[in-house]
XYZ file of C-alpha atoms in Angstrom:
557
model
C -4.956 9.733 -29.616
C -3.526 12.107 -27.112
C -1.645 12.461 -23.800
C -3.215 11.117 -20.801
C -4.363 7.939 -19.046
C -7.779 7.987 -20.769
C -6.416 8.455 -24.286
C -4.585 6.285 -26.813
C -0.775 6.789 -26.592
C 2.330 4.707 -26.131
C 2.126 4.515 -22.383
C -1.479 3.376 -22.146
C -0.848 0.705 -24.906
C 2.193 -0.568 -22.950
C 0.176 -0.634 -19.750
C -2.731 -2.392 -21.212
C -0.516 -4.949 -23.037
C 1.417 -5.642 -19.974
C -1.708 -6.423 -18.079
C -3.090 -8.804 -20.669
C 0.308 -10.494 -21.037
C 0.552 -11.088 -17.226
C -3.045 -12.256 -17.054
C -2.386 -14.928 -19.749
C 0.910 -16.019 -18.233
C -0.559 -16.307 -14.691
C -4.264 -17.405 -15.333
C -3.978 -19.321 -18.592
C -0.396 -20.689 -18.736
C -1.377 -23.700 -20.934
C -2.928 -21.626 -23.679
C -0.455 -18.716 -23.459
C 1.980 -20.980 -25.244
C -0.333 -20.720 -28.204
C 0.592 -17.090 -28.562
C -1.175 -13.801 -29.388
C -2.090 -12.506 -32.713
C -1.476 -8.747 -33.109
C -2.692 -6.754 -36.136
C -3.093 -2.996 -36.823
C -4.659 -0.768 -39.369
C -3.047 1.909 -41.423
C -3.846 5.087 -39.146
C -1.035 7.196 -37.687
C 1.025 5.348 -35.092
C -0.932 2.071 -35.394
C 2.256 0.090 -36.445
C 4.147 1.678 -33.504
C 1.533 0.696 -31.081
C 1.325 -2.745 -32.409
C 5.073 -3.183 -31.833
C 4.928 -1.806 -28.340
C 2.166 -4.370 -27.493
C 4.276 -7.245 -28.978
C 7.097 -6.185 -26.690
C 4.995 -6.902 -23.508
C 4.041 -10.393 -24.607
C 7.692 -11.387 -25.845
C 9.016 -10.194 -22.372
C 6.758 -12.874 -20.926
C 7.939 -15.476 -23.449
C 4.579 -15.504 -25.102
C 4.906 -16.158 -28.729
C 3.590 -13.181 -30.973
C 2.073 -13.786 -34.442
C 2.642 -10.281 -35.637
C 0.972 -8.622 -38.592
C 3.781 -6.465 -39.870
C 1.619 -4.958 -42.495
C -1.699 -3.017 -42.205
C -4.359 -5.576 -41.926
C -8.085 -5.796 -41.989
C -9.647 -6.362 -38.572
C -11.421 -9.526 -39.144
C -8.282 -11.232 -40.047
C -7.229 -11.064 -36.408
C -10.132 -12.971 -34.817
C -9.794 -15.360 -37.681
C -6.095 -15.687 -37.033
C -6.757 -16.471 -33.374
C -8.892 -19.602 -34.145
C -6.890 -20.631 -37.169
C -3.652 -20.744 -35.227
C -5.390 -21.760 -31.851
C -3.884 -18.641 -30.300
C -4.518 -17.574 -26.746
C -5.795 -14.204 -27.759
C -5.643 -11.383 -30.279
C -5.335 -7.656 -30.504
C -6.235 -5.348 -33.142
C -4.839 -1.727 -33.036
C -7.597 0.220 -34.749
C -10.092 2.945 -34.166
C -13.810 2.745 -33.150
C -16.102 4.438 -35.704
C -17.840 6.119 -32.863
C -14.830 7.627 -31.164
C -13.111 10.051 -33.580
C -12.170 13.450 -32.260
C -11.879 14.317 -36.027
C -11.144 12.729 -39.238
C -7.489 13.094 -38.805
C -6.974 11.852 -35.352
C -7.152 8.248 -33.910
C -9.338 7.536 -30.883
C -9.671 3.974 -29.823
C -12.409 2.236 -28.198
C -12.063 -0.598 -25.662
C -14.137 -3.602 -26.570
C -14.642 -4.813 -23.005
C -16.657 -3.574 -19.935
C -13.519 -2.611 -17.956
C -14.097 0.353 -15.751
C -10.376 1.339 -15.529
C -8.690 0.219 -18.684
C -7.764 2.951 -21.179
C -9.602 2.838 -24.435
C -7.234 1.415 -26.936
C -8.020 -1.649 -29.022
C -10.007 -4.501 -29.832
C -9.049 -7.714 -27.914
C -10.052 -11.361 -28.601
C -9.800 -14.368 -26.435
C -9.046 -17.906 -27.585
C -12.533 -18.492 -28.853
C -12.052 -15.827 -31.474
C -14.683 -13.469 -29.984
C -14.199 -10.084 -28.182
C -13.482 -10.354 -24.558
C -16.367 -9.883 -22.279
C -17.458 -10.254 -18.644
C -15.998 -11.583 -16.364
C -12.713 -11.960 -18.141
C -12.556 -8.242 -18.750
C -12.749 -7.379 -15.109
C -9.738 -9.789 -14.433
C -7.730 -8.178 -17.109
C -8.437 -4.754 -15.959
C -7.193 -5.811 -12.494
C -4.103 -7.182 -14.052
C -3.490 -3.950 -15.790
C -3.870 -2.000 -12.601
C -1.124 -4.254 -11.134
C 1.281 -3.814 -14.019
C 1.197 -0.002 -14.811
C 4.935 0.612 -14.583
C 6.586 -0.037 -18.001
C 8.772 -3.192 -17.805
C 12.356 -3.281 -18.748
C 12.660 -3.116 -22.591
C 8.987 -1.880 -22.910
C 9.981 1.061 -25.058
C 12.518 -0.595 -27.411
C 12.033 -1.160 -31.150
C 10.655 -4.668 -32.116
C 13.431 -7.035 -32.625
C 13.950 -10.493 -34.114
C 13.660 -13.331 -31.567
C 12.355 -16.819 -31.073
C 9.015 -15.559 -29.758
C 8.271 -13.206 -32.716
C 6.709 -14.534 -35.862
C 7.152 -11.264 -37.968
C 5.607 -12.468 -41.211
C 2.393 -13.978 -39.793
C 0.009 -11.808 -41.985
C 1.602 -13.236 -45.126
C 0.893 -16.721 -43.886
C -2.731 -15.964 -42.333
C -4.075 -13.690 -44.993
C -4.310 -16.281 -47.876
C -6.174 -18.699 -45.510
C -8.520 -15.895 -44.447
C -9.461 -14.761 -47.982
C -9.725 -18.507 -49.207
C -12.248 -19.045 -46.268
C -14.062 -15.866 -47.079
C -14.447 -16.977 -50.857
C -15.344 -20.528 -49.932
C -18.043 -19.514 -47.565
C -19.482 -16.863 -49.987
C -19.456 -19.360 -52.808
C -21.200 -22.051 -50.574
C -24.287 -19.739 -50.206
C -25.201 -20.134 -53.878
C -25.774 -23.275 -55.870
C -24.056 -21.702 -58.853
C -21.880 -18.797 -58.671
C -22.738 -15.955 -61.041
C -21.050 -12.695 -61.823
C -22.431 -9.621 -59.955
C -23.182 -6.487 -61.785
C -20.546 -4.023 -62.258
C -19.932 -1.842 -59.282
C -17.717 0.836 -57.838
C -15.730 0.082 -54.650
C -14.380 2.309 -51.918
C -12.516 1.434 -48.720
C -12.581 5.088 -47.487
C -8.844 5.337 -47.431
C -8.651 2.264 -45.267
C -7.035 -1.140 -45.280
C -9.871 -2.835 -47.242
C -8.296 -1.466 -50.580
C -5.284 -3.859 -49.730
C -7.505 -6.897 -49.702
C -10.809 -6.773 -51.287
C -9.867 -5.798 -54.970
C -7.385 -8.656 -54.978
C -9.807 -11.007 -53.644
C -12.293 -9.962 -56.181
C -9.800 -10.466 -59.110
C -8.651 -13.806 -57.719
C -12.147 -15.262 -58.205
C -12.819 -13.668 -61.544
C -14.835 -10.661 -60.338
C -13.339 -7.990 -62.709
C -16.055 -5.462 -63.511
C -15.593 -3.016 -60.701
C -13.886 0.286 -60.477
C -12.196 1.262 -57.349
C -12.592 4.999 -56.361
C -8.951 6.166 -57.280
C -8.716 8.865 -54.535
C -9.740 6.552 -51.931
C -8.349 3.126 -52.553
C -5.001 3.508 -51.127
C -4.728 3.690 -47.250
C -4.299 7.360 -46.103
C -4.359 8.026 -42.263
C -5.286 11.692 -42.917
C -8.564 10.864 -44.839
C -8.280 13.797 -47.148
C -11.506 13.190 -49.207
C -14.026 12.749 -46.310
C -14.888 14.943 -43.395
C -15.788 11.788 -41.366
C -14.584 8.160 -42.433
C -17.766 6.314 -41.406
C -19.876 4.916 -44.189
C -23.020 5.561 -41.983
C -22.439 9.345 -42.134
C -24.091 11.556 -44.733
C -21.665 12.485 -47.454
C -19.231 9.562 -46.882
C -20.218 7.919 -50.080
C -20.440 11.118 -52.262
C -17.086 10.494 -54.148
C -18.002 6.819 -54.798
C -21.469 8.125 -56.190
C -19.605 10.548 -58.432
C -17.380 7.830 -59.702
C -20.216 5.524 -60.290
C -22.137 8.190 -62.187
C -19.124 8.878 -64.268
C -18.503 5.178 -64.965
C -22.221 4.434 -65.548
C -22.475 1.978 -62.720
C -25.483 1.730 -60.362
C -23.935 -0.274 -57.309
C -21.472 0.892 -54.756
C -19.642 -1.460 -52.408
C -17.973 0.225 -49.423
C -15.886 -0.576 -46.402
C -15.046 1.493 -43.288
C -11.302 2.176 -42.635
C -10.591 -1.110 -40.915
C -12.736 -3.190 -43.037
C -14.901 -4.769 -40.382
C -18.114 -2.996 -41.559
C -19.785 -3.028 -44.908
C -22.175 -0.517 -46.788
C -23.865 -0.487 -50.072
C -25.850 1.919 -52.153
C -27.857 1.437 -55.442
C -29.171 3.896 -57.893
C -32.896 3.795 -57.794
C -34.920 5.811 -60.390
C -32.105 8.226 -61.059
C -31.255 8.786 -57.283
C -28.873 7.078 -54.971
C -30.378 4.973 -52.281
C -28.029 4.065 -49.385
C -28.951 0.816 -47.631
C -29.077 1.044 -43.769
C -27.278 -1.621 -41.628
C -30.858 -3.004 -40.961
C -31.600 -3.240 -44.615
C -28.433 -5.133 -45.373
C -28.884 -7.113 -42.311
C -32.221 -8.637 -43.503
C -31.129 -8.783 -47.158
C -28.236 -10.959 -46.185
C -30.419 -13.014 -43.782
C -32.899 -13.668 -46.562
C -30.044 -14.977 -48.833
C -28.636 -17.097 -46.179
C -32.079 -18.498 -45.270
C -32.436 -19.642 -48.797
C -29.091 -21.248 -48.910
C -29.909 -23.262 -45.780
C -33.216 -24.676 -46.849
C -31.916 -27.908 -48.262
C -29.281 -28.642 -45.575
C -29.361 -32.239 -44.232
C -27.120 -32.189 -41.309
C -30.173 -31.920 -39.026
C -28.652 -29.181 -36.854
C -30.959 -26.628 -35.451
C -30.289 -23.097 -36.738
C -30.033 -19.851 -34.801
C -29.428 -16.262 -35.694
C -29.203 -13.111 -33.693
C -29.073 -9.376 -33.650
C -28.628 -6.560 -31.197
C -31.436 -5.069 -29.246
C -31.242 -1.744 -31.092
C -31.287 -3.502 -34.527
C -34.467 -4.419 -36.495
C -37.103 -6.712 -35.250
C -37.623 -7.804 -38.771
C -34.965 -10.479 -38.385
C -36.926 -12.109 -35.630
C -39.965 -12.272 -37.768
C -38.132 -13.696 -40.850
C -36.520 -16.277 -38.511
C -39.775 -17.440 -36.837
C -41.377 -17.831 -40.236
C -38.587 -20.258 -41.291
C -38.503 -22.136 -37.972
C -35.097 -20.719 -37.057
C -34.230 -19.700 -33.452
C -33.770 -16.076 -32.923
C -31.635 -14.667 -30.064
C -31.525 -10.906 -28.951
C -28.204 -9.597 -27.586
C -27.021 -6.463 -26.032
C -25.234 -3.857 -28.377
C -21.770 -5.003 -29.624
C -20.113 -8.096 -31.077
C -18.584 -8.933 -27.775
C -22.046 -10.134 -26.898
C -23.019 -11.634 -30.229
C -19.860 -13.501 -30.818
C -19.775 -15.058 -27.435
C -23.498 -15.863 -27.601
C -22.919 -17.551 -30.888
C -20.167 -19.678 -29.333
C -22.631 -20.781 -26.601
C -25.206 -21.758 -29.042
C -22.700 -23.656 -31.165
C -21.837 -25.523 -27.931
C -25.424 -26.452 -27.572
C -25.517 -27.998 -31.091
C -26.806 -25.038 -33.034
C -25.628 -24.027 -36.354
C -25.154 -20.192 -36.168
C -24.710 -18.882 -39.607
C -25.228 -15.104 -39.014
C -25.656 -12.142 -36.720
C -25.778 -8.355 -37.379
C -26.249 -4.975 -35.755
C -27.691 -1.979 -37.230
C -24.305 -0.001 -37.296
C -23.309 -1.895 -40.617
C -21.776 -4.809 -38.646
C -22.191 -8.467 -40.017
C -20.785 -11.573 -38.385
C -20.423 -15.046 -40.176
C -19.086 -17.512 -37.553
C -18.071 -19.960 -40.392
C -15.247 -17.384 -40.971
C -14.803 -15.545 -37.621
C -16.811 -14.649 -34.535
C -16.800 -10.780 -35.002
C -18.076 -8.392 -37.514
C -16.430 -8.864 -40.772
C -16.963 -6.480 -43.688
C -14.916 -8.395 -46.243
C -17.093 -11.489 -45.851
C -20.275 -9.474 -45.784
C -19.387 -7.903 -49.182
C -18.542 -11.016 -50.848
C -21.831 -12.680 -49.666
C -23.655 -9.512 -50.702
C -22.185 -9.924 -54.190
C -23.215 -13.587 -54.354
C -26.835 -12.641 -53.357
C -26.963 -9.713 -55.757
C -25.869 -11.841 -58.553
C -28.582 -14.531 -57.610
C -31.342 -11.798 -57.388
C -30.230 -10.426 -60.774
C -30.881 -13.780 -62.254
C -34.395 -13.415 -60.779
C -34.824 -10.038 -62.331
C -34.431 -8.282 -58.991
C -31.887 -5.608 -57.777
C -31.062 -5.505 -54.101
C -33.558 -2.588 -53.696
C -36.321 -4.552 -55.316
C -35.515 -7.575 -53.034
C -35.881 -5.307 -50.130
C -39.224 -4.157 -51.121
C -40.234 -7.726 -51.717
C -39.335 -8.705 -48.241
C -41.276 -5.627 -46.947
C -44.350 -6.867 -48.922
C -44.015 -10.184 -47.248
C -43.152 -9.233 -43.622
C -44.459 -5.572 -43.426
C -42.748 -2.344 -44.080
C -40.093 -1.668 -41.396
C -39.041 1.927 -40.990
C -36.391 3.219 -38.518
C -35.486 6.748 -37.264
C -32.095 6.589 -35.499
C -30.840 9.740 -34.045
C -29.290 11.273 -30.885
C -29.592 14.089 -28.413
C -26.204 15.778 -27.456
C -25.828 16.195 -23.792
C -23.797 19.026 -22.223
C -22.523 16.894 -19.307
C -23.147 13.422 -17.736
C -25.209 14.998 -14.931
C -27.824 16.176 -17.322
C -27.936 12.661 -18.819
C -28.434 11.108 -15.426
C -31.110 13.566 -14.403
C -32.999 12.745 -17.556
C -33.147 9.028 -17.009
C -33.967 9.600 -13.282
C -36.843 11.820 -14.178
C -38.262 9.427 -16.685
C -38.227 6.644 -14.189
C -39.837 8.893 -11.540
C -42.441 9.975 -13.986
C -45.971 8.504 -14.462
C -45.247 6.845 -17.879
C -44.638 3.161 -16.637
C -47.577 3.177 -14.241
C -50.134 4.866 -16.540
C -48.699 3.001 -19.596
C -48.909 6.070 -22.013
C -46.382 8.141 -23.817
C -47.848 11.076 -25.702
C -50.370 9.501 -28.087
C -49.033 6.097 -27.612
C -50.002 3.331 -25.331
C -46.966 1.410 -23.745
C -47.478 -2.283 -24.211
C -44.033 -3.281 -22.684
C -41.433 -1.561 -20.645
C -37.918 -2.823 -20.313
C -35.243 -1.063 -18.074
C -31.729 -2.679 -18.445
C -30.432 -0.415 -15.858
C -32.854 -1.226 -13.142
C -33.429 -4.872 -14.301
C -37.078 -4.557 -15.011
C -39.122 -6.050 -17.806
C -42.930 -6.030 -17.779
C -42.908 -8.444 -20.677
C -41.534 -11.444 -18.788
C -43.278 -13.615 -16.159
C -40.818 -12.641 -13.410
C -40.525 -9.073 -14.576
C -36.736 -9.554 -15.092
C -34.926 -9.069 -18.270
C -33.379 -12.002 -20.080
C -30.419 -9.935 -21.144
C -27.711 -9.092 -18.836
C -28.415 -5.950 -16.553
C -25.827 -3.216 -16.433
C -26.366 -0.708 -13.645
C -23.570 1.437 -14.935
C -25.291 2.234 -18.163
C -28.654 3.808 -19.050
C -30.856 1.871 -21.308
C -34.759 1.785 -21.758
C -36.696 -0.178 -24.447
C -40.411 0.441 -24.888
C -42.917 -1.434 -27.023
C -45.900 0.833 -28.041
C -48.990 0.245 -30.097
C -48.799 0.966 -33.724
C -46.188 -1.826 -33.703
C -43.626 0.696 -32.456
C -40.414 -0.205 -30.609
C -37.765 2.207 -29.331
C -34.660 1.991 -27.379
C -33.306 5.157 -25.384
C -29.759 4.771 -24.186
C -26.757 6.851 -23.120
C -23.731 6.370 -25.315
C -20.699 4.834 -23.341
C -18.246 6.702 -25.457
C -19.817 10.067 -26.503
C -21.798 12.846 -24.785
C -25.043 11.544 -26.432
C -28.226 9.989 -25.624
C -29.193 7.808 -28.586
C -32.712 7.084 -29.803
C -33.489 4.035 -31.975
C -37.071 4.021 -33.225
C -38.707 1.314 -35.382
C -42.240 0.553 -36.613
C -43.589 -2.121 -38.747
C -46.539 -0.798 -40.855
C -48.796 -2.036 -43.586
C -47.320 0.675 -45.888
C -44.314 2.819 -45.894
C -46.327 5.889 -45.240
C -47.949 4.314 -42.124
C -44.567 3.153 -40.780
C -42.984 6.570 -41.399
C -45.647 8.458 -39.589
C -45.476 5.984 -36.671
C -41.610 6.387 -36.229
C -41.768 10.290 -36.471
C -44.673 10.521 -33.911
C -42.707 8.311 -31.686
C -39.683 10.433 -31.889
C -41.778 13.577 -31.212
C -43.267 11.856 -28.072
C -39.880 11.224 -26.710
C -38.708 14.663 -27.413
C -41.960 16.516 -25.999
C -42.507 14.204 -23.062
C -39.068 13.470 -21.914
C -36.196 15.512 -23.362
C -37.764 19.013 -23.498
C -38.961 19.030 -19.913
C -36.336 16.913 -18.241
C -33.184 18.016 -20.147
C -33.899 21.359 -22.078
C -30.167 21.953 -22.520
C -29.809 19.031 -24.812
C -29.453 19.747 -28.475
C -30.563 17.784 -31.439
C -30.882 18.009 -35.235
C -34.009 19.718 -36.594
C -33.930 17.566 -39.685
C -33.271 13.995 -39.892
C -33.769 11.136 -42.344
C -35.646 7.939 -41.819
C -34.567 4.672 -43.266
C -36.502 4.925 -46.512
C -35.293 8.466 -47.243
C -38.133 10.476 -45.725
C -36.816 13.721 -44.262
C -38.406 14.356 -40.994
C -38.625 18.106 -40.053
C -38.896 19.250 -36.498
C -40.382 22.659 -36.150
C -39.129 25.137 -33.539
């Protein structure tokens, strides 16, 4: 949040809102009458920005279903489909775009090359806006940059403003969440006592009340973090993926004698969990939770009689374990590019083809349940996880024990996800150019590994397909390579679109934890020594990084 056309501020909110409003009015006049759902979180100025956005639509006589209170992000895409609205907007912050813990920095959820990073947008199908609609909206924004008359005024009552929409929608949303979670078990059982933290976000306004309403009472909110606070005073970085984010929750759990933690990020669209194992806290990765929830949902689908084909999906940087699990169950698996703008829309397409799509996830703690909404949904994920945990508990298993059971069945999947910090875009481009010009693809080797398959999503090449073309959409404006190696290793190397980083996602499936750990560490070293050090020596990186099972990988000087 700062001055300038590339930052989040009142002017860029007005410009983006005017562009979307004009696009709906001109290109989708029939659906525009259904209105737009607008929500906001509890961060600084979010309510102000939401009101400015609403003005733009009201000026075009487009009804606004306005969430006047801080709202959880998944309630917006839910509201879009529930109300049959034309679109939805959520004023919130991306977990990858903070300048620091006290400042708001928004991420656009489209591919627009000109649109300022501001907020998440949903179209009438309840999924995030994607190509080609994003390009059309971007053009409309360019054509409507000058603030319209009344753009800066306070939001006022009028026939097009439904100011109490959140009070109407929230009960429907929470009932749908509960009904869905309850439907995944034959007999609802009480989960074990847990500690809950929303990390100073809006989840604390919804999740505890939802639990109480369905009889889940044995939980302790972290008192210092349960109320929304846009300054995030108890965490240095309010992202449950970050080391230290759950420290206060762990201290609370230790004090209360509880061994399970349930957590949401500040806008409650992502979900995290931790369990005390042999006296130490184990934080589940997004991939861990992803396959745990998948296993639970697969069990719940076994006796279905509607005859529909089932499909699940995850992103290309997420674990390959989901595909193996789905294949074993006769379930269709689909791979998607990173982000729920892809998975939500692919799920809609699959549903149009007659599939039942119960689930999708990505490794960054995002989980989608289309029966509730077509975007990541931390509230539903937490309730489904509690249903699964209670079921496993009746079988004598904890979530951690269930995860080990799955590893015994499908192989031990280990991941090592980290990044290299780039000093400038030129260095990043030079790195990828040198990799493509090097001998690796032709010689099919990278350090000690054999290259079995090479996929370049920038150049549009895939050695693993019959026509050597990727099945996923090619994006020449981004940099992304995925390699499959021997020792059952796969990694994706991609330039971040929002930060000065090149991210590396490494995974191996081994017969044992030790074998898989060795493989991911050796693959990381191969990328470092063969690519980063010779081609981008100015890039920096951590010398100490954890793998998914808790092994700490030390890189010598």
